[in-house]
């Protein structure tokens, strides 16, 4: 069974395509919404009493998400994040981060979730990620995500976490920041020296590279025209969701399976970027996902 831990938040986004205030967001929310289309997904996350009912309704509209691990902390405030995209939508800056309940004790993993085998630690404080990881003794694979904030303010905790996970998913800028290497393959190899068996380095519209102890693999992004890129927020988490859900449904963790799973991550991310918040993922269904995968396969044919 697949589980994700991470943030559930309220986002404010400014992009060249428009702005959206107070939309459903958070690393675990995007992950779970994307993953749940492919495999049942357990969600663990903490919100405050101010968490809007509409956001709960949005998350609950995804049939494959098991909500037992979503905890409302009395008196707490929900995590809030604001970001602004530049004209090149591969580039963004954080406008504000209000941690709220994320500064409290992490959420409790329900007893019934502890036997999870496919574990994704979506973006959150690396010490919190490590605390949650310890609660899954039966795991077949644990993969974490991170971001610039944690590389800046909690690097020691992140290095300690990397010793314990099998894989890490991060974007090219974060990888370069972490290991101070501009070349993506070299950066991946340096990350493996820190502990993981593999690193997936995402390059936005330029696809992703897998650097694994057993080899290197590459996937192109799903080509999106100007009109199809409305808001890239959550693309990374959705990529992680598609990837891990595919591994969970194959029940495999080998190099070939991970390589194959990157294509599913790419497809799920392509739904996310089409709208603000989780709307793009709400509009995805089995038929649309399969259609897009078929188109992607034929576009990527290498003879
Ligand atoms: P992504 O675009 O994949 O990097 O993910 C964006 C999502 O991550 C947004 O919905 C935010 O609410 C959430 N987020 C932003 N900053 C952080 C952070 N420091 N820790 C955890 N989640 C975050």
Tab-separated table of C-alpha atoms and ligand atoms in Angstrom:
chain	number	residue	atom	x	y	z
A	1	UNK	CA	0.000	0.000	0.000
A	2	UNK	CA	1.169	3.526	-0.857
A	3	UNK	CA	1.382	6.279	1.736
A	4	UNK	CA	2.320	9.940	1.528
A	5	UNK	CA	3.197	12.334	4.324
A	6	UNK	CA	3.726	16.043	3.777
A	7	UNK	CA	1.951	19.352	3.745
A	8	UNK	CA	-1.676	20.195	3.151
A	9	UNK	CA	-1.836	23.921	2.631
A	10	UNK	CA	-3.523	27.008	1.351
A	11	UNK	CA	-1.683	28.583	-1.590
A	12	UNK	CA	-1.640	32.018	-3.173
A	13	UNK	CA	-0.195	31.982	-6.655
A	14	UNK	CA	0.778	34.759	-9.034
A	15	UNK	CA	1.652	33.666	-12.540
A	16	UNK	CA	1.822	35.385	-15.940
A	17	UNK	CA	-1.421	33.509	-16.674
A	18	UNK	CA	-3.284	35.038	-13.700
A	19	UNK	CA	-3.517	34.845	-9.939
A	20	UNK	CA	-5.303	32.569	-7.505
A	21	UNK	CA	-5.745	33.241	-3.815
A	22	UNK	CA	-6.440	30.693	-1.113
A	23	UNK	CA	-6.399	27.638	-3.357
A	24	UNK	CA	-5.952	24.061	-2.210
A	25	UNK	CA	-2.285	23.132	-2.132
A	26	UNK	CA	0.459	21.416	-0.214
A	27	UNK	CA	2.983	18.793	-1.218
A	28	UNK	CA	1.046	15.802	0.115
A	29	UNK	CA	-2.249	17.072	-1.276
A	30	UNK	CA	-0.899	17.246	-4.839
A	31	UNK	CA	0.877	13.931	-4.445
A	32	UNK	CA	-2.195	12.126	-3.117
A	33	UNK	CA	-4.524	13.605	-5.731
A	34	UNK	CA	-2.212	12.491	-8.558
A	35	UNK	CA	-1.329	9.080	-7.101
A	36	UNK	CA	-4.914	8.180	-6.254
A	37	UNK	CA	-5.786	7.951	-9.963
A	38	UNK	CA	-3.398	5.001	-10.276
A	39	UNK	CA	-3.384	3.279	-6.865
A	40	UNK	CA	-5.098	3.634	-3.472
A	41	UNK	CA	-3.212	6.273	-1.487
A	42	UNK	CA	-3.031	6.840	2.244
A	43	UNK	CA	-2.607	10.484	3.218
A	44	UNK	CA	-0.981	11.747	6.422
A	45	UNK	CA	-0.990	15.474	7.044
A	46	UNK	CA	-1.764	18.160	9.548
A	47	UNK	CA	-4.083	21.139	9.100
A	48	UNK	CA	-5.375	23.830	11.436
A	49	UNK	CA	-8.899	24.650	12.505
A	50	UNK	CA	-9.035	27.267	9.763
A	51	UNK	CA	-8.751	24.644	6.996
A	52	UNK	CA	-11.545	25.562	4.562
A	53	UNK	CA	-14.366	23.060	4.128
A	54	UNK	CA	-14.148	23.561	0.324
A	55	UNK	CA	-10.579	22.256	0.441
A	56	UNK	CA	-11.656	19.176	2.337
A	57	UNK	CA	-14.384	18.659	-0.255
A	58	UNK	CA	-11.868	18.944	-3.092
A	59	UNK	CA	-9.558	16.343	-1.557
A	60	UNK	CA	-12.461	14.083	-0.742
A	61	UNK	CA	-13.572	14.163	-4.364
A	62	UNK	CA	-10.602	11.853	-5.105
A	63	UNK	CA	-11.963	8.369	-4.493
A	64	UNK	CA	-8.597	6.706	-4.080
A	65	UNK	CA	-7.450	8.811	-1.107
A	66	UNK	CA	-7.695	7.334	2.378
A	67	UNK	CA	-8.211	10.241	4.765
A	68	UNK	CA	-7.641	8.554	8.089
A	69	UNK	CA	-4.288	10.268	8.534
A	70	UNK	CA	-5.489	13.858	8.057
A	71	UNK	CA	-5.469	15.504	11.458
A	72	UNK	CA	-7.066	18.846	12.365
A	73	UNK	CA	-4.957	20.339	15.165
A	74	UNK	CA	-7.062	22.262	17.688
A	75	UNK	CA	-6.130	25.926	17.857
A	76	UNK	CA	-3.622	25.601	15.013
A	77	UNK	CA	-3.325	27.476	11.727
A	78	UNK	CA	-3.052	25.683	8.384
A	79	UNK	CA	0.227	25.925	6.458
A	80	UNK	CA	0.121	28.796	3.939
A	81	UNK	CA	2.417	29.436	1.014
A	82	UNK	CA	2.618	32.125	-1.634
A	83	UNK	CA	4.629	31.941	-4.825
A	84	UNK	CA	5.201	33.990	-7.948
A	85	UNK	CA	6.199	32.644	-11.357
A	86	UNK	CA	8.328	34.602	-13.776
A	87	UNK	CA	7.673	34.823	-17.502
A	88	UNK	CA	9.811	31.702	-17.787
A	89	UNK	CA	7.506	29.509	-15.741
A	90	UNK	CA	10.357	27.153	-14.848
A	91	UNK	CA	11.405	29.952	-12.492
A	92	UNK	CA	9.535	30.961	-9.369
A	93	UNK	CA	10.102	32.730	-6.087
A	94	UNK	CA	8.489	32.110	-2.727
A	95	UNK	CA	6.621	35.188	-1.513
A	96	UNK	CA	5.762	33.886	1.954
A	97	UNK	CA	5.722	30.678	3.978
A	98	UNK	CA	3.571	30.548	7.114
A	99	UNK	CA	4.374	27.224	8.750
A	100	UNK	CA	1.487	27.306	11.274
A	101	UNK	CA	0.808	23.780	12.544
A	102	UNK	CA	3.986	22.501	10.875
A	103	UNK	CA	5.862	23.939	13.851
A	104	UNK	CA	3.886	21.671	16.225
A	105	UNK	CA	4.355	17.992	16.909
A	106	UNK	CA	4.000	16.041	13.622
A	107	UNK	CA	0.726	14.234	12.920
A	108	UNK	CA	0.210	10.764	14.313
A	109	UNK	CA	0.307	7.944	11.776
A	110	UNK	CA	-2.833	5.838	12.323
A	111	UNK	CA	-2.122	2.299	13.500
A	112	UNK	CA	-3.760	0.905	10.359
A	113	UNK	CA	-1.302	2.835	8.123
A	114	UNK	CA	1.894	1.484	9.676
A	115	UNK	CA	2.142	-1.526	7.383
A	116	UNK	CA	2.533	0.756	4.304
A	117	UNK	CA	5.242	-0.527	1.937
A	118	UNK	CA	5.543	2.309	-0.590
A	119	UNK	CA	6.422	5.444	1.368
A	120	UNK	CA	6.743	8.948	-0.026
A	121	UNK	CA	7.905	11.745	2.250
A	122	UNK	CA	6.612	14.773	0.379
A	123	UNK	CA	8.194	18.106	1.027
A	124	UNK	CA	8.261	19.128	4.669
A	125	UNK	CA	10.889	19.777	7.350
A	126	UNK	CA	13.468	16.962	6.964
A	127	UNK	CA	13.412	16.237	10.715
A	128	UNK	CA	9.645	15.727	10.478
A	129	UNK	CA	10.153	13.536	7.392
A	130	UNK	CA	12.661	11.399	9.359
A	131	UNK	CA	10.299	11.107	12.320
A	132	UNK	CA	7.512	9.866	10.035
A	133	UNK	CA	9.800	7.507	8.137
A	134	UNK	CA	10.640	5.658	11.361
A	135	UNK	CA	6.960	4.746	11.656
A	136	UNK	CA	6.960	2.476	8.569
A	137	UNK	CA	9.010	-0.579	9.537
A	138	UNK	CA	7.631	-2.772	6.711
A	139	UNK	CA	8.526	-0.436	3.871
A	140	UNK	CA	9.737	-1.801	0.537
A	141	UNK	CA	10.884	1.658	-0.589
A	142	UNK	CA	11.053	5.150	0.868
A	143	UNK	CA	11.468	8.201	-1.333
A	144	UNK	CA	11.680	11.816	-0.199
A	145	UNK	CA	11.297	15.208	-1.806
A	146	UNK	CA	12.745	18.463	-0.534
A	147	UNK	CA	13.088	22.112	-1.535
A	148	UNK	CA	15.346	25.148	-1.338
A	149	UNK	CA	13.967	26.348	2.016
A	150	UNK	CA	15.037	23.139	3.784
A	151	UNK	CA	18.393	22.986	1.983
A	152	UNK	CA	18.985	26.496	3.346
A	153	UNK	CA	17.727	26.188	6.897
A	154	UNK	CA	17.883	22.467	7.760
A	155	UNK	CA	20.717	21.027	5.715
A	156	UNK	CA	22.067	18.776	8.519
A	157	UNK	CA	18.636	17.229	9.056
A	158	UNK	CA	18.322	16.714	5.313
A	159	UNK	CA	21.721	14.987	5.070
A	160	UNK	CA	20.688	12.711	7.966
A	161	UNK	CA	17.415	11.891	6.189
A	162	UNK	CA	19.180	11.067	2.900
A	163	UNK	CA	21.127	8.322	4.680
A	164	UNK	CA	17.849	6.566	5.446
A	165	UNK	CA	15.855	6.797	2.204
A	166	UNK	CA	16.118	4.727	-0.977
A	167	UNK	CA	15.401	7.574	-3.337
A	168	UNK	CA	15.107	11.332	-3.573
A	169	UNK	CA	13.151	13.442	-6.042
A	170	UNK	CA	14.176	17.042	-6.535
A	171	UNK	CA	14.440	19.662	-9.250
A	172	UNK	CA	17.665	20.609	-10.995
A	173	UNK	CA	18.108	23.874	-9.098
A	174	UNK	CA	17.656	22.144	-5.757
A	175	UNK	CA	20.087	19.383	-6.734
A	176	UNK	CA	22.700	21.945	-7.737
A	177	UNK	CA	22.126	23.849	-4.516
A	178	UNK	CA	22.510	20.690	-2.439
A	179	UNK	CA	25.690	19.326	-3.982
A	180	UNK	CA	27.029	22.459	-5.723
A	181	UNK	CA	27.375	20.803	-9.120
A	182	UNK	CA	25.855	22.164	-12.308
A	183	UNK	CA	25.896	18.990	-14.404
A	184	UNK	CA	22.756	16.954	-13.704
A	185	UNK	CA	24.368	13.497	-13.924
A	186	UNK	CA	27.295	14.553	-11.736
A	187	UNK	CA	24.855	16.103	-9.258
A	188	UNK	CA	22.874	12.850	-9.178
A	189	UNK	CA	26.020	10.819	-8.489
A	190	UNK	CA	27.045	13.167	-5.688
A	191	UNK	CA	23.598	12.761	-4.158
A	192	UNK	CA	24.012	8.962	-4.242
A	193	UNK	CA	27.219	9.413	-2.239
A	194	UNK	CA	25.010	10.891	0.495
A	195	UNK	CA	23.098	7.615	0.829
A	196	UNK	CA	20.164	7.022	-1.547
A	197	UNK	CA	20.118	4.295	-4.208
A	198	UNK	CA	18.666	6.700	-6.745
A	199	UNK	CA	17.937	10.353	-7.395
A	200	UNK	CA	15.329	11.691	-9.808
A	201	UNK	CA	16.262	15.163	-10.990
A	202	UNK	CA	13.347	17.015	-12.585
A	203	UNK	CA	14.027	19.705	-15.144
A	204	UNK	CA	10.547	21.186	-15.580
A	205	UNK	CA	9.592	21.419	-19.238
A	206	UNK	CA	12.835	19.604	-20.114
A	207	UNK	CA	11.916	16.271	-18.531
A	208	UNK	CA	13.708	14.312	-15.834
A	209	UNK	CA	16.855	12.259	-15.329
A	210	UNK	CA	17.128	9.180	-13.141
A	211	UNK	CA	20.559	8.539	-11.658
A	212	UNK	CA	20.518	5.100	-10.052
A	213	UNK	CA	23.265	2.807	-8.775
A	214	UNK	CA	22.258	0.450	-11.624
A	215	UNK	CA	22.262	3.033	-14.408
A	216	UNK	CA	21.047	6.351	-15.778
A	217	UNK	CA	17.705	6.917	-17.546
A	218	UNK	CA	15.879	9.867	-19.032
A	219	UNK	CA	12.277	10.855	-19.757
A	220	UNK	CA	11.056	13.806	-21.787
A	221	UNK	CA	8.350	16.086	-20.399
A	222	UNK	CA	4.914	15.857	-22.017
A	223	UNK	CA	5.105	18.682	-24.586
A	224	UNK	CA	2.668	21.391	-23.499
A	225	UNK	CA	1.838	24.427	-25.600
A	226	UNK	CA	1.581	27.899	-24.106
A	227	UNK	CA	-2.161	27.586	-23.405
A	228	UNK	CA	-1.746	24.326	-21.482
A	229	UNK	CA	0.592	25.748	-18.848
A	230	UNK	CA	-1.495	27.779	-16.410
A	231	UNK	CA	0.163	27.066	-13.046
A	232	UNK	CA	3.121	24.694	-12.516
A	233	UNK	CA	2.565	24.576	-8.729
A	234	UNK	CA	2.449	20.998	-7.532
A	235	UNK	CA	3.897	19.562	-10.729
A	236	UNK	CA	6.801	18.078	-8.783
A	237	UNK	CA	4.532	16.490	-6.187
A	238	UNK	CA	2.185	15.169	-8.869
A	239	UNK	CA	5.190	13.690	-10.639
A	240	UNK	CA	6.128	11.934	-7.397
A	241	UNK	CA	2.543	10.733	-7.027
A	242	UNK	CA	2.347	9.209	-10.502
A	243	UNK	CA	5.763	7.632	-10.075
A	244	UNK	CA	5.184	6.049	-6.659
A	245	UNK	CA	1.648	4.898	-7.485
A	246	UNK	CA	2.955	3.085	-10.544
A	247	UNK	CA	5.649	1.346	-8.438
A	248	UNK	CA	3.015	0.415	-5.842
A	249	UNK	CA	0.713	-1.111	-8.438
A	250	UNK	CA	3.594	-3.023	-10.060
A	251	UNK	CA	4.857	-3.928	-6.592
A	252	UNK	CA	8.414	-3.507	-7.826
A	253	UNK	CA	11.343	-1.276	-6.885
A	254	UNK	CA	14.032	-2.271	-9.430
A	255	UNK	CA	15.735	0.073	-11.894
A	256	UNK	CA	13.478	-0.811	-14.866
A	257	UNK	CA	10.344	-0.295	-12.795
A	258	UNK	CA	11.568	3.083	-11.570
A	259	UNK	CA	12.465	4.095	-15.117
A	260	UNK	CA	8.975	3.129	-16.301
A	261	UNK	CA	7.358	4.941	-13.375
A	262	UNK	CA	8.919	8.252	-14.441
A	263	UNK	CA	6.627	8.283	-17.476
A	264	UNK	CA	3.556	7.996	-15.208
A	265	UNK	CA	4.902	10.814	-13.067
A	266	UNK	CA	5.285	12.936	-16.185
A	267	UNK	CA	1.709	12.278	-17.293
A	268	UNK	CA	0.193	13.102	-13.899
A	269	UNK	CA	2.236	16.323	-13.682
A	270	UNK	CA	0.927	17.349	-17.103
A	271	UNK	CA	-2.627	17.385	-15.707
A	272	UNK	CA	-1.625	19.540	-12.737
A	273	UNK	CA	-0.076	22.371	-14.731
A	274	UNK	CA	-3.228	22.952	-16.785
A	275	UNK	CA	-5.111	24.748	-13.975
A	276	UNK	CA	-4.653	26.421	-10.588
A	277	UNK	CA	-4.893	24.149	-7.547
A	278	UNK	CA	-6.086	20.560	-7.928
A	279	UNK	CA	-8.585	21.285	-10.712
A	280	UNK	CA	-6.473	19.710	-13.448
A	281	UNK	CA	-6.145	16.511	-11.431
A	282	UNK	CA	-9.875	16.526	-10.662
A	283	UNK	CA	-10.558	16.571	-14.379
A	284	UNK	CA	-8.258	13.612	-15.027
A	285	UNK	CA	-9.814	10.173	-15.201
A	286	UNK	CA	-8.714	6.731	-16.305
A	287	UNK	CA	-9.599	7.292	-19.954
A	288	UNK	CA	-7.905	10.693	-20.205
A	289	UNK	CA	-4.806	9.445	-18.399
A	290	UNK	CA	-4.543	6.427	-20.682
A	291	UNK	CA	-5.091	8.568	-23.795
A	292	UNK	CA	-2.380	10.973	-22.756
A	293	UNK	CA	0.000	8.116	-21.986
A	294	UNK	CA	-0.642	6.624	-25.430
A	295	UNK	CA	0.107	9.974	-27.095
A	296	UNK	CA	3.247	10.381	-24.996
A	297	UNK	CA	4.427	6.885	-25.937
A	298	UNK	CA	4.023	7.569	-29.618
A	299	UNK	CA	5.707	10.996	-29.336
A	300	UNK	CA	8.701	9.509	-27.540
A	301	UNK	CA	9.246	6.603	-29.907
A	302	UNK	CA	12.948	6.026	-30.407
A	303	UNK	CA	13.664	3.687	-33.286
B	1	LIG	P1	5.889	22.032	-6.099
B	1	LIG	O1	5.386	23.036	-7.081
B	1	LIG	O2	5.775	20.615	-6.579
B	1	LIG	O3	7.245	22.370	-5.565
B	1	LIG	O4	4.914	22.053	-4.833
B	1	LIG	C1	4.209	23.196	-4.465
B	1	LIG	C2	3.417	22.921	-3.204
B	1	LIG	O5	4.307	22.748	-2.095
B	1	LIG	C3	2.509	24.073	-2.861
B	1	LIG	O6	1.163	23.639	-2.959
B	1	LIG	C4	2.888	24.494	-1.446
B	1	LIG	O7	1.787	24.593	-0.584
B	1	LIG	C5	3.834	23.428	-0.967
B	1	LIG	N1	5.013	23.996	-0.297
B	1	LIG	C6	5.614	25.188	-0.560
B	1	LIG	N2	6.669	25.373	0.262
B	1	LIG	C7	6.747	24.278	1.045
B	1	LIG	C8	7.640	23.864	2.087
B	1	LIG	N3	8.670	24.629	2.481
B	1	LIG	N4	7.424	22.656	2.662
B	1	LIG	C9	6.408	21.884	2.251
B	1	LIG	N5	5.534	22.204	1.294
B	1	LIG	C10	5.689	23.388	0.683
